[in-house]
Amino acid sequence: MSKVTIHQEADIMVITVNNPPINAGSIEVRQGLLKAIEQLTSHAQAKAAVLIGGGNTFIAGSDMKEFSQPLAEPHLPTVIAAIESCPKPVICAIHGAALGGGFELTLGCDARIALHDAVVGLPEVTLGITPGAGGTQRLPRLVGLEKSIELICSGARIKASEALGLGIVTRVVDSELLAHALELARSMIGSKSRIRDMQTPQAEDSAVLAASQKALKAGKRRPNVQQAIDLIIHSASMPIDQALALERETFQALRFSTEAKALRHQFFAERKLFKALGDIKPLPLERIAVIGAGTMGSGIAIACLSAGYQVILLDQNPSALANGVKKIEDFYASRLKSGKLPADTVTAMLSRFGHSTEWPSIAQSDLVIEAVFEDIEVKHAVFEKIQAHASSHALLASNTSYLDIDAIAAKLTDPARVFGLHFFSPAQVMKLIEIVRCQASSPSAIATGLQLAKRLGKTPVISSNSFGFIGNRVYAAYRRQCEMMLEEGAYPEQIDRVLENYGFAMGPFAVGDMSGLDIAWGMRKSQAATRNPAHRYVNIPDTLCLAGRLGRKTGFGYYQYDALTGARSVDLSVHRMIEEASQAKGITRRTFTDAEIIQRVLLVMINEIAHLATEKVVSDVTDCDVAMVNGYGFPRWCGGPVFIAREMGMDKLSSEMDQLEKVSGPGFVKAPLAAVFE
Ligand code: NAD
């Protein structure tokens, strides 16, 4: 079927876009639209047109694959210009989503009517570019400069009711979208109502400045955020055709920036797993049991309740259960109080929540997620209980961070239904979820994990069952490398500052202090017996722990923390401990440049990822970029270590890695780097 079809409804031409699944605005769609508008202009009987999406959405975005190449004519601005210069009105009927170029197309029409659950928005800035087909010029004419800066720079999705309030859409209807759109089109015959003919409303300079500063801060001061703001401000003073040309020029230049490329890389990497599901069917999932009401269990329960599942929370300890239940109830009470959730939604969510200390309560569950103490014996005992009380069809998942899930599964009658669901803390907030494929896990168990992640609004990656899975393993290598730099001459605040300036949410030493230095200390102690004594081992973190400096919770760690405000500051006694550690090993301390710190961190991550790929812990290395960005604060606009490696190219990467091998010393193994290019 043609991507754009037309038919007549008496005196109105209906133009339908058919490019499933999201009606992406591809070259064929643009060609079809242009042809349809030409026909509308010359058609004797057609007095107006309704433009609508076929299937379950309007144009929900552009074909992102086209973004990496020169765009073929006609470009979207040409299509919009044709609609604007057509003497007959074109009414846009929006259902599902009108996003990016799709939304810009609607702004080129004479009126917009939307179904009540439709959304509109301009996500371009979040993809490292700016709108390129008039979004920065037409939206401000409707909603003003301040609101446009907020909406465009955040890439927010605007619900139909809000769009109506802002004057973006003319009417919102509950049903019969096409019939209402035809009625609106008939009422507009003989008139045109072009946004380009409007003036952007006057705004106070101070208000525009405040909106710009807020948007820049939220947008991490990325250059394209500033460019979007500049374009929006031009809408109030520059002739529209000149401003549209400038917008297009900016968009075209930004498309090929490394940052936009990196963001597209993440975009595709985050979505590929859902596409790869193929014919494997997930099992139906409605009731979930969460075992363990601690930090993770209560967070997982909130995530599942908020996504509409029935949840049973079980803990063997009544007071631990009561704490977990309180945490969940407090969470929803605070959402209610802050207006983030309406009362009926909170009531509905809590009505699906049950809790118990009794194992038979899990009998109806389709999935059981275990989140008890990180101790293999406890896990074995808990899985035995789960097997005895859960239905035989139920899938069984462990949230363990490091334990061997194959060993847990091996003790059960049907290991095929066991897999890992590694959530991150706080589980109701963090996007990343590692789905762990064990040796015996059935494909449908993994598919169900992916489906669950999707419904929870999480970003999944798939790992095989291996110590630390993907994220913790790469993170551990990164942290060790930073500790080496301490020993060689750097200080914690320098490394943290450099990495935070690079874009990391937090530097590794601030993170360590926040989570508690005893966690990694416990891990190191458990590995001490098997550690190769010939390998380089930095004992600075052990020295801190032995001195009782366990991080924020003890008021001291790599930094000292103000007892009242919690503010962190440099502690010179830590400098002394570090200097003594260097001296004890006979290391002459030297200064580090910012670039060197960043390079060593990126290289060590790339190397660990190459090991993970070689060991088949990951089957697609881009999963590692997804994990680092969504779980470890790696700057999204830098794409992730794999993206960076590919940009660097094999020759440069390999010679830089040789250098890293030299400075890291014994224990550092250079991985077969080709794996990150596959
Ligand atoms: P936690 O100590 O806060 O909670 C564990 C809960 O399990 C406690 O409430 C305890 O009463 C309960 N429990 C213990 N034995 C039980 C049994 N036999 N039957 C029923 N309940 C039992 O621990 P947590 O931080 O929530 O960690 C739980 C799991 O999640 C661990 O495997 C951990 O490695 C993993 N994990 C933790 C984090 C994190 O940041 N805390 C992140 C990812 C994964």
PDB file of C-alpha atoms in Angstrom, residues 94 103 112-116 118-120 139 142-143 151 158-174 184:
ATOM      1  CA  ILE A  94      -4.040  13.635  15.895  1.00  0.00           C
ATOM      2  CA  PHE A 103       4.357  17.559  15.345  1.00  0.00           C
ATOM      3  CA  ARG A 112      -5.294  20.684  14.973  1.00  0.00           C
ATOM      4  CA  ILE A 113      -7.850  18.411  16.582  1.00  0.00           C
ATOM      5  CA  ALA A 114      -6.749  15.632  18.923  1.00  0.00           C
ATOM      6  CA  LEU A 115      -8.089  12.536  20.564  1.00  0.00           C
ATOM      7  CA  HIS A 116      -8.113  12.855  24.381  1.00  0.00           C
ATOM      8  CA  ALA A 118      -2.935  11.853  22.162  1.00  0.00           C
ATOM      9  CA  VAL A 119       0.466  13.399  22.908  1.00  0.00           C
ATOM     10  CA  VAL A 120       2.556  15.918  20.987  1.00  0.00           C
ATOM     11  CA  LEU A 139       5.449  26.764  18.542  1.00  0.00           C
ATOM     12  CA  LEU A 142       1.279  29.725  19.812  1.00  0.00           C
ATOM     13  CA  VAL A 143       2.650  29.361  23.340  1.00  0.00           C
ATOM     14  CA  LEU A 151       9.007  22.343  26.009  1.00  0.00           C
ATOM     15  CA  ILE A 158       2.462  17.274  25.990  1.00  0.00           C
ATOM     16  CA  LYS A 159      -0.870  15.582  26.679  1.00  0.00           C
ATOM     17  CA  ALA A 160      -3.881  16.594  24.595  1.00  0.00           C
ATOM     18  CA  SER A 161      -5.569  18.378  27.521  1.00  0.00           C
ATOM     19  CA  GLU A 162      -2.457  20.487  28.174  1.00  0.00           C
ATOM     20  CA  ALA A 163      -2.046  21.142  24.437  1.00  0.00           C
ATOM     21  CA  LEU A 164      -5.626  22.428  24.395  1.00  0.00           C
ATOM     22  CA  GLY A 165      -4.945  24.711  27.358  1.00  0.00           C
ATOM     23  CA  LEU A 166      -1.841  26.071  25.634  1.00  0.00           C
ATOM     24  CA  GLY A 167      -3.707  26.689  22.380  1.00  0.00           C
ATOM     25  CA  ILE A 168      -1.664  24.131  20.446  1.00  0.00           C
ATOM     26  CA  VAL A 169      -4.763  22.185  19.455  1.00  0.00           C
ATOM     27  CA  THR A 170      -8.130  23.690  18.652  1.00  0.00           C
ATOM     28  CA  ARG A 171     -10.280  20.897  20.007  1.00  0.00           C
ATOM     29  CA  VAL A 172      -9.963  17.629  21.959  1.00  0.00           C
ATOM     30  CA  VAL A 173     -12.508  14.842  21.438  1.00  0.00           C
ATOM     31  CA  ASP A 174     -13.125  11.532  23.226  1.00  0.00           C
ATOM     32  CA  LEU A 184     -14.042  21.199  11.697  1.00  0.00           C
TER      33      LEU A 184
END
